[in-house]
Amino acid sequence: MELMYKSTRSNETATASQAILKGLASDGGLFVPTQIPKLSVSVEELSKMTYQETAYAVMKEFLTDFTEEELKACIEKAYDSKFDTEEIAPLVKADGAYYLELFHGATIAFKDMALSILPHLLTTSAKKNNVKNEIVILTATSGDTGKAALAGFADVPGTRIVVFYPKGGVSPIQEKQMVTQKGENTFVVGIKGNFDEAQSGVKAIFGNKELEKEMDAAGFQFSSANSINIGRLVPQVCYYVYAYGKLYAEGEIKEGEKINVVVPTGNFGNILAAYYAKNMGLPIAKLICASNDNKVLYDFFATGTYDKNRDFMLTSSPSMDILISSNLERLIYKIAGEDDKKNKELMTLLSDTGRYDITEDMRACLKDFYGNYSTEAETAAVIKSIYDKTGYIIDTHTAVAAEVYKKYAAETHDETKSVIASTASPFKFTRSVMNAIDSSYDAMGDFELVDELSKIGNVKVPNAIEEIRNANILHDTVCEVREMESTVRKFLGI
């Protein structure tokens, strides 16, 4: 049976491939599956599967208008030697939890898990829908999506990619990864603003109907590589399913035994993927949502009020420095009884006033979630504590999740086995990580720190870091937020 996708703000529907192509619905809503499909494989079968086989078992349920051959070809091209480990997403047991390492791809962050397959899903979707236009990927990044999308789309025929990032709001390594990106079809722009302003600017460009007509006349159409694209979200469901199969295969859990999942959360896409996995039938008990000092999601789960009217904090976990969690809209739609009018009303309130309140009935639907946050001092302390105890080094985002898990366990005494989504390599945030271990490291240069981290953690420096060590800066455009559209026009020559 074909699974259709529907906008969270109207009755607009699309097939999976159409939803992937559009990225955002015409009314500004996000595409959601009309129902969450069930997993059709047993835990026993899952435990024997490779990552690629697991990905197919999950994605075929969501992307029903792709043939087996098309989907398997996309998976094969995505999860190959770009990853530095055969398992693609290894599980590491440390300090009483299981760390699901999602950073073994080309850009050493979890975004690779979905962005290595999105270009293939997108170009396949374009063929299926007889699209003749060149696809222009337009994306805002808080640090990781940008590089992963650039790496995925660089020199992919029939595509161009424009990435906006907050100048001064990403780590030095993150910025160097983006501004050294090769590829004739790539364009990287720093904006004088924060991530939320970059994301709102991108949404405004997507919503400009006049520009859409001009683009079409010039042979272009926009699509998105942000987690608002369903082609980003579906591949993220796969690694939670894979982790469960691995735990069972290794005798860590019994069949049907529930696990908790802990996710460091900014835009809400990664934890939403875990929620979808749970709804597919994966035995997940609690979804533990970990925030940094930008604790808009913690406050939402605690009070039922989403309020972005607060100071924007720059933290050592910059990919989570977000006050508008775009993907939360998909959850709001679901807990509003899939009522697009109610969801649209709340999203309009968010856009007009910066806040909204959910009803008691909607709050009752959030019982699967637990929210908490980690301060900067706590994040640094947990990195040091885990390293001192085990020798295992985690990055700042993973540390936010580790600290929140610690708080959850202390508060609830819940001993359910828990998987922590380890979303980035510590090599991406060397200064913050090394300073947490010992403040005397601060005297070192960025790449000296890389070598020292490799030494004390007994881990090889990833290729993604080696290749930017002496790379030339290829992108140096910086613009005001109000100039984002004109900057895109200039790049496309329209």
XYZ file of C-alpha atoms in Angstrom:
494
model
C 0.000 0.000 0.000
C 1.336 3.435 -0.903
C 2.105 5.640 2.102
C 1.268 9.283 1.445
C 2.615 12.431 3.100
C 0.506 15.325 4.289
C 1.256 18.911 5.299
C 1.003 19.745 9.006
C -0.882 22.948 8.060
C -3.435 21.945 5.380
C -4.773 19.050 3.325
C -1.895 19.215 0.834
C -0.640 15.666 0.142
C 2.318 14.220 -1.733
C 4.004 10.903 -2.428
C 7.294 10.247 -0.626
C 9.356 11.291 -3.661
C 7.298 14.499 -4.147
C 7.692 15.363 -0.443
C 11.475 14.828 -0.677
C 11.657 17.059 -3.759
C 9.633 19.890 -2.237
C 11.229 19.793 1.215
C 8.573 22.123 2.619
C 4.840 22.040 1.805
C 3.473 24.996 -0.224
C 1.689 26.369 2.870
C 4.905 26.404 4.940
C 3.931 23.191 6.747
C 6.111 20.090 7.111
C 5.315 16.791 5.420
C 4.397 13.928 7.758
C 3.415 10.349 6.872
C -0.374 9.864 6.974
C 0.389 6.978 9.331
C 3.536 5.586 10.928
C 4.170 2.197 9.303
C 5.035 -0.859 11.380
C 8.379 -2.673 11.180
C 7.907 -5.930 9.289
C 11.024 -7.738 10.585
C 11.538 -9.521 13.908
C 14.250 -8.608 16.428
C 15.878 -11.953 15.647
C 16.110 -10.974 11.956
C 17.263 -7.438 12.833
C 20.097 -8.782 14.964
C 21.627 -10.505 11.921
C 21.355 -7.513 9.585
C 24.073 -5.140 8.405
C 23.428 -1.419 8.672
C 22.525 -1.302 4.974
C 19.997 -4.141 5.348
C 18.441 -2.470 8.394
C 18.197 0.821 6.487
C 16.316 -0.935 3.691
C 13.954 -2.694 6.154
C 13.018 0.684 7.664
C 13.021 2.932 4.602
C 10.958 0.656 2.389
C 8.060 1.128 4.850
C 8.216 4.920 4.534
C 9.302 5.461 0.915
C 6.738 3.261 -0.777
C 6.912 4.871 -4.236
C 10.591 3.869 -4.587
C 11.235 0.476 -6.151
C 13.392 -2.039 -4.281
C 16.113 -1.521 -6.858
C 16.023 2.307 -6.535
C 16.078 2.280 -2.747
C 18.830 -0.316 -2.479
C 20.954 1.649 -4.983
C 20.559 4.827 -2.871
C 21.505 2.925 0.306
C 24.521 1.277 -1.319
C 25.887 4.604 -2.593
C 25.333 6.290 0.776
C 26.702 3.815 3.316
C 30.001 2.856 1.752
C 33.698 3.545 2.365
C 32.887 7.204 3.179
C 32.322 5.798 6.668
C 35.473 4.876 8.573
C 33.920 1.847 10.264
C 32.165 -1.140 8.729
C 29.287 -1.045 11.244
C 28.480 2.553 10.110
C 27.042 3.297 13.590
C 28.957 1.375 16.292
C 27.723 1.076 19.883
C 30.234 1.692 22.680
C 29.478 0.784 26.279
C 30.886 3.373 28.693
C 30.026 4.640 32.164
C 26.721 2.766 32.464
C 25.223 3.636 29.059
C 25.545 2.651 25.406
C 26.913 5.380 23.142
C 25.585 5.103 19.585
C 28.428 6.668 17.592
C 26.806 8.498 14.696
C 29.934 10.372 13.630
C 31.875 7.961 11.444
C 30.890 9.567 8.136
C 32.665 12.045 5.884
C 32.100 15.102 8.110
C 32.261 13.395 11.552
C 28.767 14.355 12.715
C 25.438 12.515 12.867
C 24.120 14.582 9.957
C 26.181 12.322 7.652
C 23.844 9.445 8.481
C 21.028 11.114 6.543
C 22.898 13.553 4.310
C 24.962 10.863 2.627
C 21.723 9.346 1.267
C 19.618 12.488 0.679
C 21.325 13.504 -2.614
C 20.583 10.023 -4.015
C 16.970 10.053 -2.771
C 16.571 13.527 -4.254
C 18.035 12.818 -7.689
C 16.016 9.551 -7.852
C 12.876 11.518 -6.881
C 13.584 14.087 -9.607
C 13.798 11.325 -12.242
C 10.608 9.666 -10.948
C 8.706 12.950 -11.221
C 10.217 13.990 -14.589
C 11.776 17.119 -13.093
C 13.845 18.957 -15.689
C 14.898 21.899 -13.467
C 18.201 22.038 -11.655
C 17.588 21.442 -7.933
C 18.947 24.192 -5.678
C 19.476 22.971 -2.119
C 19.001 25.878 0.252
C 20.008 25.252 3.856
C 20.668 27.034 7.136
C 23.111 25.360 9.503
C 24.046 25.659 13.155
C 27.327 23.975 12.266
C 26.985 20.350 11.182
C 24.186 20.125 8.594
C 26.030 22.610 6.366
C 29.220 20.619 5.899
C 27.417 17.276 5.688
C 25.059 18.647 3.020
C 27.930 20.275 1.110
C 29.879 16.993 1.146
C 26.783 15.066 0.036
C 25.838 17.371 -2.834
C 29.282 18.546 -4.055
C 29.420 18.029 -7.837
C 26.206 15.930 -7.886
C 24.860 16.535 -11.436
C 21.614 18.523 -11.634
C 22.063 20.130 -8.217
C 23.515 23.244 -6.604
C 23.794 23.943 -2.897
C 23.720 27.186 -0.890
C 24.508 27.026 2.843
C 24.021 29.902 5.305
C 25.707 29.729 8.713
C 25.960 32.205 11.635
C 29.365 33.912 11.338
C 31.063 33.522 14.731
C 28.389 31.081 15.904
C 30.074 27.783 14.938
C 33.308 26.137 16.108
C 36.571 26.990 14.257
C 36.755 23.420 12.927
C 33.120 23.532 11.755
C 33.729 26.811 9.926
C 36.974 25.600 8.333
C 35.177 22.439 7.134
C 32.569 24.554 5.335
C 34.681 27.360 3.882
C 37.212 24.920 2.383
C 34.502 22.879 0.620
C 35.335 22.024 -2.995
C 32.748 21.599 -5.740
C 31.690 23.842 -8.629
C 28.075 23.765 -7.425
C 28.708 24.760 -3.783
C 28.228 28.186 -2.157
C 28.800 28.979 1.531
C 27.709 32.242 3.174
C 28.288 33.543 6.711
C 25.438 35.729 7.989
C 25.703 38.513 10.555
C 23.153 36.905 12.850
C 22.345 33.701 14.711
C 21.080 30.322 13.489
C 17.399 31.133 14.081
C 17.770 34.205 11.856
C 19.482 32.085 9.187
C 16.712 29.473 9.389
C 13.921 32.101 9.260
C 15.668 33.742 6.284
C 15.797 30.428 4.414
C 12.101 29.752 5.175
C 11.224 33.244 3.869
C 13.081 32.530 0.601
C 11.224 29.193 0.280
C 7.913 31.017 0.822
C 8.560 33.719 -1.817
C 6.156 32.792 -4.653
C 7.480 35.546 -6.952
C 11.023 34.198 -6.651
C 9.715 30.659 -7.232
C 8.268 31.773 -10.606
C 11.520 33.515 -11.587
C 13.509 30.445 -10.583
C 11.273 28.165 -12.639
C 11.655 30.427 -15.676
C 15.443 30.248 -15.205
C 15.357 26.421 -14.889
C 15.776 26.117 -11.107
C 13.712 24.900 -8.174
C 14.453 24.920 -4.453
C 14.636 21.956 -2.128
C 15.901 21.624 1.420
C 18.576 19.530 3.117
C 17.508 20.629 6.599
C 15.794 18.120 8.856
C 12.464 19.627 7.785
C 12.902 17.440 4.658
C 11.286 14.031 5.172
C 14.225 12.587 3.180
C 16.426 13.608 6.123
C 14.123 12.334 8.846
C 13.410 8.817 7.527
C 17.102 7.737 7.317
C 17.525 8.877 10.939
C 14.906 6.362 12.109
C 17.182 3.569 10.839
C 19.998 3.918 13.347
C 17.735 3.531 16.383
C 16.381 0.308 14.894
C 19.938 -0.821 14.127
C 21.071 -0.049 17.709
C 18.279 -2.204 19.144
C 19.215 -5.115 16.861
C 22.880 -4.736 17.882
C 22.075 -4.730 21.627
C 20.058 -7.905 21.147
C 22.781 -9.543 19.001
C 25.368 -8.808 21.688
C 23.189 -10.309 24.431
C 22.803 -6.961 26.179
C 18.982 -7.081 26.042
C 16.293 -9.744 25.700
C 13.757 -9.753 22.869
C 11.065 -7.136 23.539
C 13.031 -5.554 26.407
C 12.512 -1.800 26.426
C 15.374 0.682 26.171
C 15.554 4.431 26.757
C 16.958 6.754 24.126
C 18.799 9.962 25.104
C 19.228 12.605 22.409
C 21.004 16.005 22.547
C 18.404 18.171 20.900
C 18.292 21.476 19.010
C 16.019 21.320 15.989
C 14.142 18.248 17.355
C 14.681 16.105 14.229
C 16.945 13.462 15.767
C 14.683 12.760 18.753
C 11.616 12.861 16.497
C 13.224 10.050 14.469
C 13.495 8.021 17.708
C 9.800 8.792 18.395
C 8.941 7.494 14.896
C 11.014 4.340 15.599
C 9.003 3.814 18.795
C 5.772 4.281 16.836
C 6.989 1.691 14.312
C 7.004 -0.807 17.191
C 10.606 -0.554 18.430
C 10.551 -1.215 22.213
C 11.539 2.274 23.428
C 10.408 3.350 26.897
C 11.463 6.955 27.502
C 12.628 9.521 24.946
C 15.009 11.720 26.918
C 15.356 15.164 25.376
C 18.621 16.891 26.373
C 19.051 20.664 25.978
C 21.958 23.023 26.616
C 21.539 26.523 28.131
C 19.154 27.346 25.252
C 16.597 25.271 27.121
C 13.459 26.177 25.188
C 12.545 22.477 24.821
C 13.158 21.708 28.500
C 10.792 24.558 29.424
C 8.240 23.310 26.885
C 8.170 19.784 28.344
C 8.062 21.208 31.881
C 5.280 23.772 31.314
C 3.447 23.091 28.034
C 4.479 26.572 26.832
C 6.865 27.018 23.908
C 8.458 30.456 24.248
C 11.384 31.598 22.113
C 11.333 35.093 23.642
C 14.566 34.804 25.601
C 18.264 35.557 25.305
C 20.070 33.465 22.706
C 23.089 31.791 24.325
C 26.284 30.885 22.490
C 27.492 27.639 24.058
C 30.200 24.999 23.611
C 27.533 22.808 21.906
C 26.732 25.215 19.028
C 24.695 22.783 16.903
C 22.060 22.986 19.671
C 22.075 26.788 19.948
C 18.556 27.011 18.589
C 15.387 28.682 19.894
C 12.992 27.628 17.130
C 12.967 23.822 16.985
C 11.449 23.368 13.534
C 10.773 19.640 13.791
C 8.721 20.026 16.957
C 5.895 21.050 14.607
C 5.578 17.421 13.480
C 5.085 16.322 17.091
C 2.635 19.178 17.797
C 0.566 18.121 14.770
C 0.518 14.534 16.067
C -0.503 15.410 19.650
C -3.126 17.866 18.346
C -4.911 14.771 16.994
C -3.460 15.399 13.496
C -5.561 18.566 13.317
C -3.827 20.789 10.745
C -5.982 23.830 11.661
C -5.019 23.621 15.338
C -1.343 23.137 14.415
C -1.418 26.079 11.989
C -2.993 28.273 14.686
C -0.127 27.447 17.099
C 2.562 27.975 14.428
C 1.005 31.356 13.514
C 1.123 32.312 17.201
C 4.805 31.298 17.293
C 5.528 33.396 14.238
C 3.507 36.431 15.477
C 4.230 36.405 19.222
C 7.167 34.008 19.633
C 5.188 31.629 21.870
C 2.237 29.248 22.162
C 0.599 27.061 24.824
C -0.597 23.513 24.272
C -3.748 22.094 25.899
C -3.784 19.681 28.843
C -4.965 16.910 26.481
C -1.950 17.554 24.255
C 0.383 17.561 27.260
C -0.974 14.150 28.272
C 0.311 12.808 24.925
C 3.900 13.759 25.866
C 4.292 11.202 28.652
C 6.884 9.278 26.585
C 9.196 12.297 26.779
C 11.435 13.545 29.567
C 13.248 16.878 29.195
C 16.165 18.365 31.086
C 19.231 20.488 30.380
C 22.936 20.738 31.097
C 24.725 23.989 31.936
C 28.110 24.824 30.412
C 29.887 23.889 33.659
C 28.021 20.560 33.902
C 28.797 19.742 30.254
C 32.527 20.281 30.826
C 32.463 18.332 34.107
C 30.818 15.256 32.549
C 33.417 15.160 29.717
C 36.183 15.146 32.331
C 34.434 12.637 34.587
C 33.816 10.089 31.795
C 37.381 10.501 30.507
C 38.894 10.128 34.003
C 36.815 7.026 34.726
C 36.965 5.239 31.375
C 39.407 6.948 28.991
C 36.468 7.472 26.587
C 36.265 11.000 25.123
C 32.920 12.471 24.080
C 32.135 15.750 22.355
C 30.213 18.637 23.937
C 26.802 17.739 22.421
C 27.060 14.111 23.510
C 28.117 15.418 26.947
C 24.870 17.413 27.220
C 23.015 14.127 26.681
C 25.251 12.249 29.161
C 24.621 14.861 31.869
C 20.860 14.874 31.284
C 20.836 11.074 31.419
C 22.656 11.287 34.770
C 19.978 13.708 36.058
C 17.183 11.478 34.748
C 18.620 8.365 36.439
C 19.120 10.205 39.750
C 15.592 11.632 39.630
C 13.687 8.507 38.590
C 15.936 5.589 39.717
C 14.992 4.044 36.353
C 17.495 1.294 35.522
C 16.283 0.676 31.949
C 19.263 0.227 29.610
C 19.822 3.466 27.743
C 21.277 4.399 24.364
C 22.833 7.865 24.115
C 22.954 9.355 20.617
C 26.595 10.424 20.254
C 26.123 13.082 17.621
C 29.601 14.380 16.832
C 33.242 13.422 17.058
C 35.192 15.141 19.857
C 37.637 16.198 17.095
C 35.007 18.654 15.870
C 35.067 20.586 19.153
C 38.642 19.983 20.279
C 39.155 23.196 22.246
C 36.011 22.836 24.365
C 36.610 19.107 24.886
C 40.308 19.423 25.785
C 39.704 22.427 28.070
C 37.114 20.353 29.920
C 39.712 17.625 30.506
C 42.459 20.075 31.541
C 42.352 23.887 31.236
C 46.126 24.044 30.565
C 45.426 22.764 27.017
C 44.013 26.184 26.116
C 47.499 27.460 25.300
C 47.690 25.085 22.281
C 46.718 25.891 18.679
C 43.659 24.223 17.080
C 45.584 21.497 15.256
C 48.011 20.905 18.126
C 44.894 20.142 20.180
C 43.751 17.681 17.513
C 47.024 15.741 17.813
C 46.929 15.835 21.606
C 43.330 14.553 21.660
C 44.366 11.711 19.379
C 47.198 10.856 21.772
C 45.319 10.962 25.089
C 42.189 9.287 23.724
C 44.157 6.718 21.736
C 42.033 7.425 18.635
C 43.157 8.111 15.093
C 42.644 11.650 13.772
C 39.656 11.403 11.375
C 40.241 12.024 7.688
C 37.721 14.913 7.822
C 40.151 16.806 10.097
C 43.329 15.821 8.233
C 41.980 17.136 4.943
C 41.245 20.640 6.308
C 44.560 20.998 8.154
C 46.164 22.851 5.242
C 43.169 23.402 2.960
C 42.626 26.746 1.202
C 39.635 28.966 2.034
C 37.332 28.816 -1.017
C 34.256 30.638 0.362
C 34.481 34.040 2.038
C 31.072 35.632 1.388
C 29.447 37.287 4.413
C 26.075 39.085 4.306
C 23.415 40.723 6.465
C 20.264 38.687 7.184
C 18.228 41.014 4.933
C 20.641 40.314 2.037
C 20.161 36.523 2.011
C 17.748 36.471 -0.931
C 19.829 38.832 -3.091
C 22.919 36.712 -2.285
C 21.118 33.565 -3.571
C 19.974 35.426 -6.704
C 23.550 36.524 -7.401
C 24.906 32.969 -7.035
C 22.238 31.637 -9.438
C 22.621 34.580 -11.825
C 18.931 35.576 -11.743
